[in-house]
Every structure is written in C-alpha cells, then in structure tokens.
Coordinates of C-alpha atoms and ligand atoms in Angstrom, one line a residue:
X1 CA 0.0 0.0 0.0
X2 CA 1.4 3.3 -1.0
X3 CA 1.9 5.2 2.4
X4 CA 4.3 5.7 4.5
X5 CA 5.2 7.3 8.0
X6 CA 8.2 9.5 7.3
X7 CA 10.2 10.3 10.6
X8 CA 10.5 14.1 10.6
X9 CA 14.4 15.7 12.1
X10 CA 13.4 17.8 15.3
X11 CA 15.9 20.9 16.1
X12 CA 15.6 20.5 19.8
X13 CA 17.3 22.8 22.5
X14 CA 16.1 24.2 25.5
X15 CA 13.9 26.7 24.0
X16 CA 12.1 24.1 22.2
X17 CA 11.4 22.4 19.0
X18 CA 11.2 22.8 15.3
X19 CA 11.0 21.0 11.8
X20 CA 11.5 22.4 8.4
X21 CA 9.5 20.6 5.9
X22 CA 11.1 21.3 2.2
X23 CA 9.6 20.4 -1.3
X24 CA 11.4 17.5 -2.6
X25 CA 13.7 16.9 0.5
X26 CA 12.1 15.0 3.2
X27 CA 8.3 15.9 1.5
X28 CA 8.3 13.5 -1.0
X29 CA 6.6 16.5 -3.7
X30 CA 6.2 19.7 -4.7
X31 CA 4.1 21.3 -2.3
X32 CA 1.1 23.3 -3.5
X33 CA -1.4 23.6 -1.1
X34 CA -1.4 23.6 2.6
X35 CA -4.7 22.9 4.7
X36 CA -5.4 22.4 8.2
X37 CA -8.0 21.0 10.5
X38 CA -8.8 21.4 14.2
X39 CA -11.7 22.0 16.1
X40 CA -12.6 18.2 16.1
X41 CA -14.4 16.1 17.7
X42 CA -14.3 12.1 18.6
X43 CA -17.9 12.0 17.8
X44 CA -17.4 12.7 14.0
X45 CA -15.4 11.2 11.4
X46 CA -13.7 12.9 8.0
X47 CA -12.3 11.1 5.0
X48 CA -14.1 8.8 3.4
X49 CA -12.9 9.0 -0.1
X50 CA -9.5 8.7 -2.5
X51 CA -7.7 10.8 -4.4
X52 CA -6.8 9.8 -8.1
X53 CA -4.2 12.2 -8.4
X54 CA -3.0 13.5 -4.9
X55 CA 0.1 12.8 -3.0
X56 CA -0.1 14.3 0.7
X57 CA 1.8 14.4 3.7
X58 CA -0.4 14.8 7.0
X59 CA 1.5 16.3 10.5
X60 CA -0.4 16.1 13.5
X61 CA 0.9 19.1 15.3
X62 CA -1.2 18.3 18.7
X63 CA -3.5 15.4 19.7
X64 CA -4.6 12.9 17.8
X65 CA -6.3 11.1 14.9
X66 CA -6.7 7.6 13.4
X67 CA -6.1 7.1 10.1
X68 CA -7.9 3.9 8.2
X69 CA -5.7 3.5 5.0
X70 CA -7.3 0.9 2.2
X71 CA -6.0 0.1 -1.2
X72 CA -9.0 -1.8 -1.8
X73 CA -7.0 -5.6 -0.6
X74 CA -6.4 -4.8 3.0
X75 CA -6.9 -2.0 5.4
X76 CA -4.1 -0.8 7.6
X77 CA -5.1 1.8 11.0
X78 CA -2.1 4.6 11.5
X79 CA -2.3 6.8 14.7
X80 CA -0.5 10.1 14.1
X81 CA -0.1 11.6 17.6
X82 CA 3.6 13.4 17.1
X83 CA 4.7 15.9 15.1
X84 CA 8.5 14.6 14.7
X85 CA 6.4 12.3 12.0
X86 CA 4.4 12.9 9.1
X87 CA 2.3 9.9 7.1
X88 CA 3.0 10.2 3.6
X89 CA -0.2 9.1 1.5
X90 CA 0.3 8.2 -2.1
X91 CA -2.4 8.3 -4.8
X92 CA -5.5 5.9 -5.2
X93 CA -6.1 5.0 -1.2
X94 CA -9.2 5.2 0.4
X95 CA -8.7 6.9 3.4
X96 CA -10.8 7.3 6.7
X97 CA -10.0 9.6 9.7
X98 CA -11.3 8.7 13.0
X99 CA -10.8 9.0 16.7
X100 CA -10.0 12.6 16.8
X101 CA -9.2 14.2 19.9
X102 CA -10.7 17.8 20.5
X103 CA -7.3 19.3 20.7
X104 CA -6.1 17.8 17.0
X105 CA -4.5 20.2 14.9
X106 CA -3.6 18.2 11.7
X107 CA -2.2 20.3 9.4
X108 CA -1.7 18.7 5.0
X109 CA 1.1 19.3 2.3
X110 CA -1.1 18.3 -0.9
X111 CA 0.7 18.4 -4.1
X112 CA -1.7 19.8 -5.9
X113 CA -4.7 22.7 -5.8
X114 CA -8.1 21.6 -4.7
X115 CA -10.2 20.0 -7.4
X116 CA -13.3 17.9 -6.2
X117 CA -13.4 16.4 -10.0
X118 CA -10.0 14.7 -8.3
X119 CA -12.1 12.8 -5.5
X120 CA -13.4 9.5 -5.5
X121 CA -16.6 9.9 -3.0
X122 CA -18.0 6.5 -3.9
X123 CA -16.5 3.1 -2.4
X124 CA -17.8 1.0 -5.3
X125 CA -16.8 3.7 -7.8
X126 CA -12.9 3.2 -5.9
X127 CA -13.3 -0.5 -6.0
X128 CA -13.9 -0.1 -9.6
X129 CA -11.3 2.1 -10.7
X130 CA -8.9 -0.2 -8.7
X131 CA -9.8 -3.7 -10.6
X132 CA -9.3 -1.7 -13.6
X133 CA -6.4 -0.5 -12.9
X134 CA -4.8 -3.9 -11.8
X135 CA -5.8 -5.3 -15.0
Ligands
T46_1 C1 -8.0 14.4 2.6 C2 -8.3 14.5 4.1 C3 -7.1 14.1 4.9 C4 -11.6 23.2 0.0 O1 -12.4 24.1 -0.4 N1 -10.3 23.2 -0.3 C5 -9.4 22.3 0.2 O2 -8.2 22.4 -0.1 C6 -10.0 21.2 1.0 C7 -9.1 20.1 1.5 C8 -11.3 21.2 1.3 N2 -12.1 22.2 0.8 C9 -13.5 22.2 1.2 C10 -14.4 21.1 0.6 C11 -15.4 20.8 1.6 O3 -16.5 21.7 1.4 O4 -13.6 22.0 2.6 C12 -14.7 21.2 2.9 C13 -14.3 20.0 3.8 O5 -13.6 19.1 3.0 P1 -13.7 17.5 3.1 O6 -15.0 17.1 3.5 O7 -13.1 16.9 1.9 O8 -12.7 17.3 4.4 P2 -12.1 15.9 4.9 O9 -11.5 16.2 6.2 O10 -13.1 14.8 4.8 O11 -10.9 15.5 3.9 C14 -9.8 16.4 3.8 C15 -9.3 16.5 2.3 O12 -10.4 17.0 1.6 C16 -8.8 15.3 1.7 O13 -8.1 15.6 0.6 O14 -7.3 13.6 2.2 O15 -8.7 15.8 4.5

C-alpha cells in the first residue's frame, strides 16, 4: 500500500522544537497547497474517499487522529499523535479519519490545488477504478 510514515528531524534545544518541511527533500513532492484541520471532535469522522491524483503528507501538530488506510486488498489503521512524523499518502487509497481528539490540529502538504473532479466519494466507484487498474 502506498503510504508511509516518514520520521521528521526535530531541532531540539532548550527553547524548544522545530522541523523544516522542504519540497522535494524530506516531502516526498512539490508542495502546493497547505490545509489544516482542528476544532474536532471524537464523535465525527472525516475522510471517506480517495484521491486519483493526490500525494499528501499529514503532520499532526497536537492530539490525535486515526487514520484507516485501504487500497482496496487490506486496510491498515495509523495513529498520528507526534509531530516529529508525518504519514505520507500516495495516490488511489481510500482513506478514513477517525478517533479525533478535540485538541487535534492536523495540518496537509497536498501536491496539488483543490479540485473535487479529483475525489473519489464512492467506495464502489474506488473499488472499480482499482480492478481496472490492476488489469
Ligand atoms: C483528505 C483528508 C485528509 C476546500 O475548499 N479546499 C481544500 O483544499 C480542502 C481540503 C477542502 N475544501 C472544502 C471542501 C469541503 O466543502 O472544505 C470542505 C471540507 O472538505 P472535506 O469534506 O473533503 O474534508 P475531509 O477532512 O473529509 O478531507 C480532507 C481533504 O479534503 C482530503 O483531501 O485527504 O482531509
């Protein structure tokens, strides 16, 4: 499956910490858009769908989440609650985001702009696209 949690260098000294996240380096692509998420709740989920075309690199920068990964042959369940890691998610994975404590704050490195045309909403339609593309 075509994810992967990418350990993240800290600059750590008494006044703190800090990572620099570079296009290319240690993000895996160009960076073009950066959204973030907080005011969450345990009580609701996000996700549900894939991305045909979208690499991203989630940080969790406090709390924490639950991510359900799925390539459409297994499902694998990543916890991101540090932000000296970031999880790396490659293009056609259904994803699921669950278990969110109220003090998340998950920021995303997307490499590209928004475009809903992009999303895959339906789990049949991913299924779908996936035997396809295995054929
Ligand atoms: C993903 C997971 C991890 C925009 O207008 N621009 C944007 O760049 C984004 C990401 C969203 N939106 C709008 C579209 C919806 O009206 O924000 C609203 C909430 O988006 P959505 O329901 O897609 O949020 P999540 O948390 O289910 O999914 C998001 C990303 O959309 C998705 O790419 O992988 O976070």
């Amino acid at each position: 499956m075509d994810y992967r949690i990418l350990p993240l260098h800290a600059f750590s000294d008494k006044r703190g910490s800090l990572v620099a996240l570079e296009s290319c380096k240690n993000v895996p692509f160009e960076i073009k858009r950066v959204y973030y998420i907080f005011d969450t709740s345990p009580e609701f989920d996000r996700g549900g769908h894939a991305h045909t075309n979208l690499e991203q690199l989630m940080l969790c920068l406090a709390g924490s989440c639950e991510f359900v990964l799925d390539d459409g042959k297994c499902k694998e369940k990543v916890i991101l609650d540090s932000p000296k890691v970031g999880l790396y998610i490659g293009k056609n994975i259904w994803r699921e985001m669950k278990n969110f404590s109220r003090d998340c704050r998950l920021v995303v490195l997307a490499s590209d702009y928004y475009d809903e045309n992009e999303y895959i909403r339906s789990y049949e339609e991913f299924l779908k696209m996936i035997g396809e593309s295995n054929e």
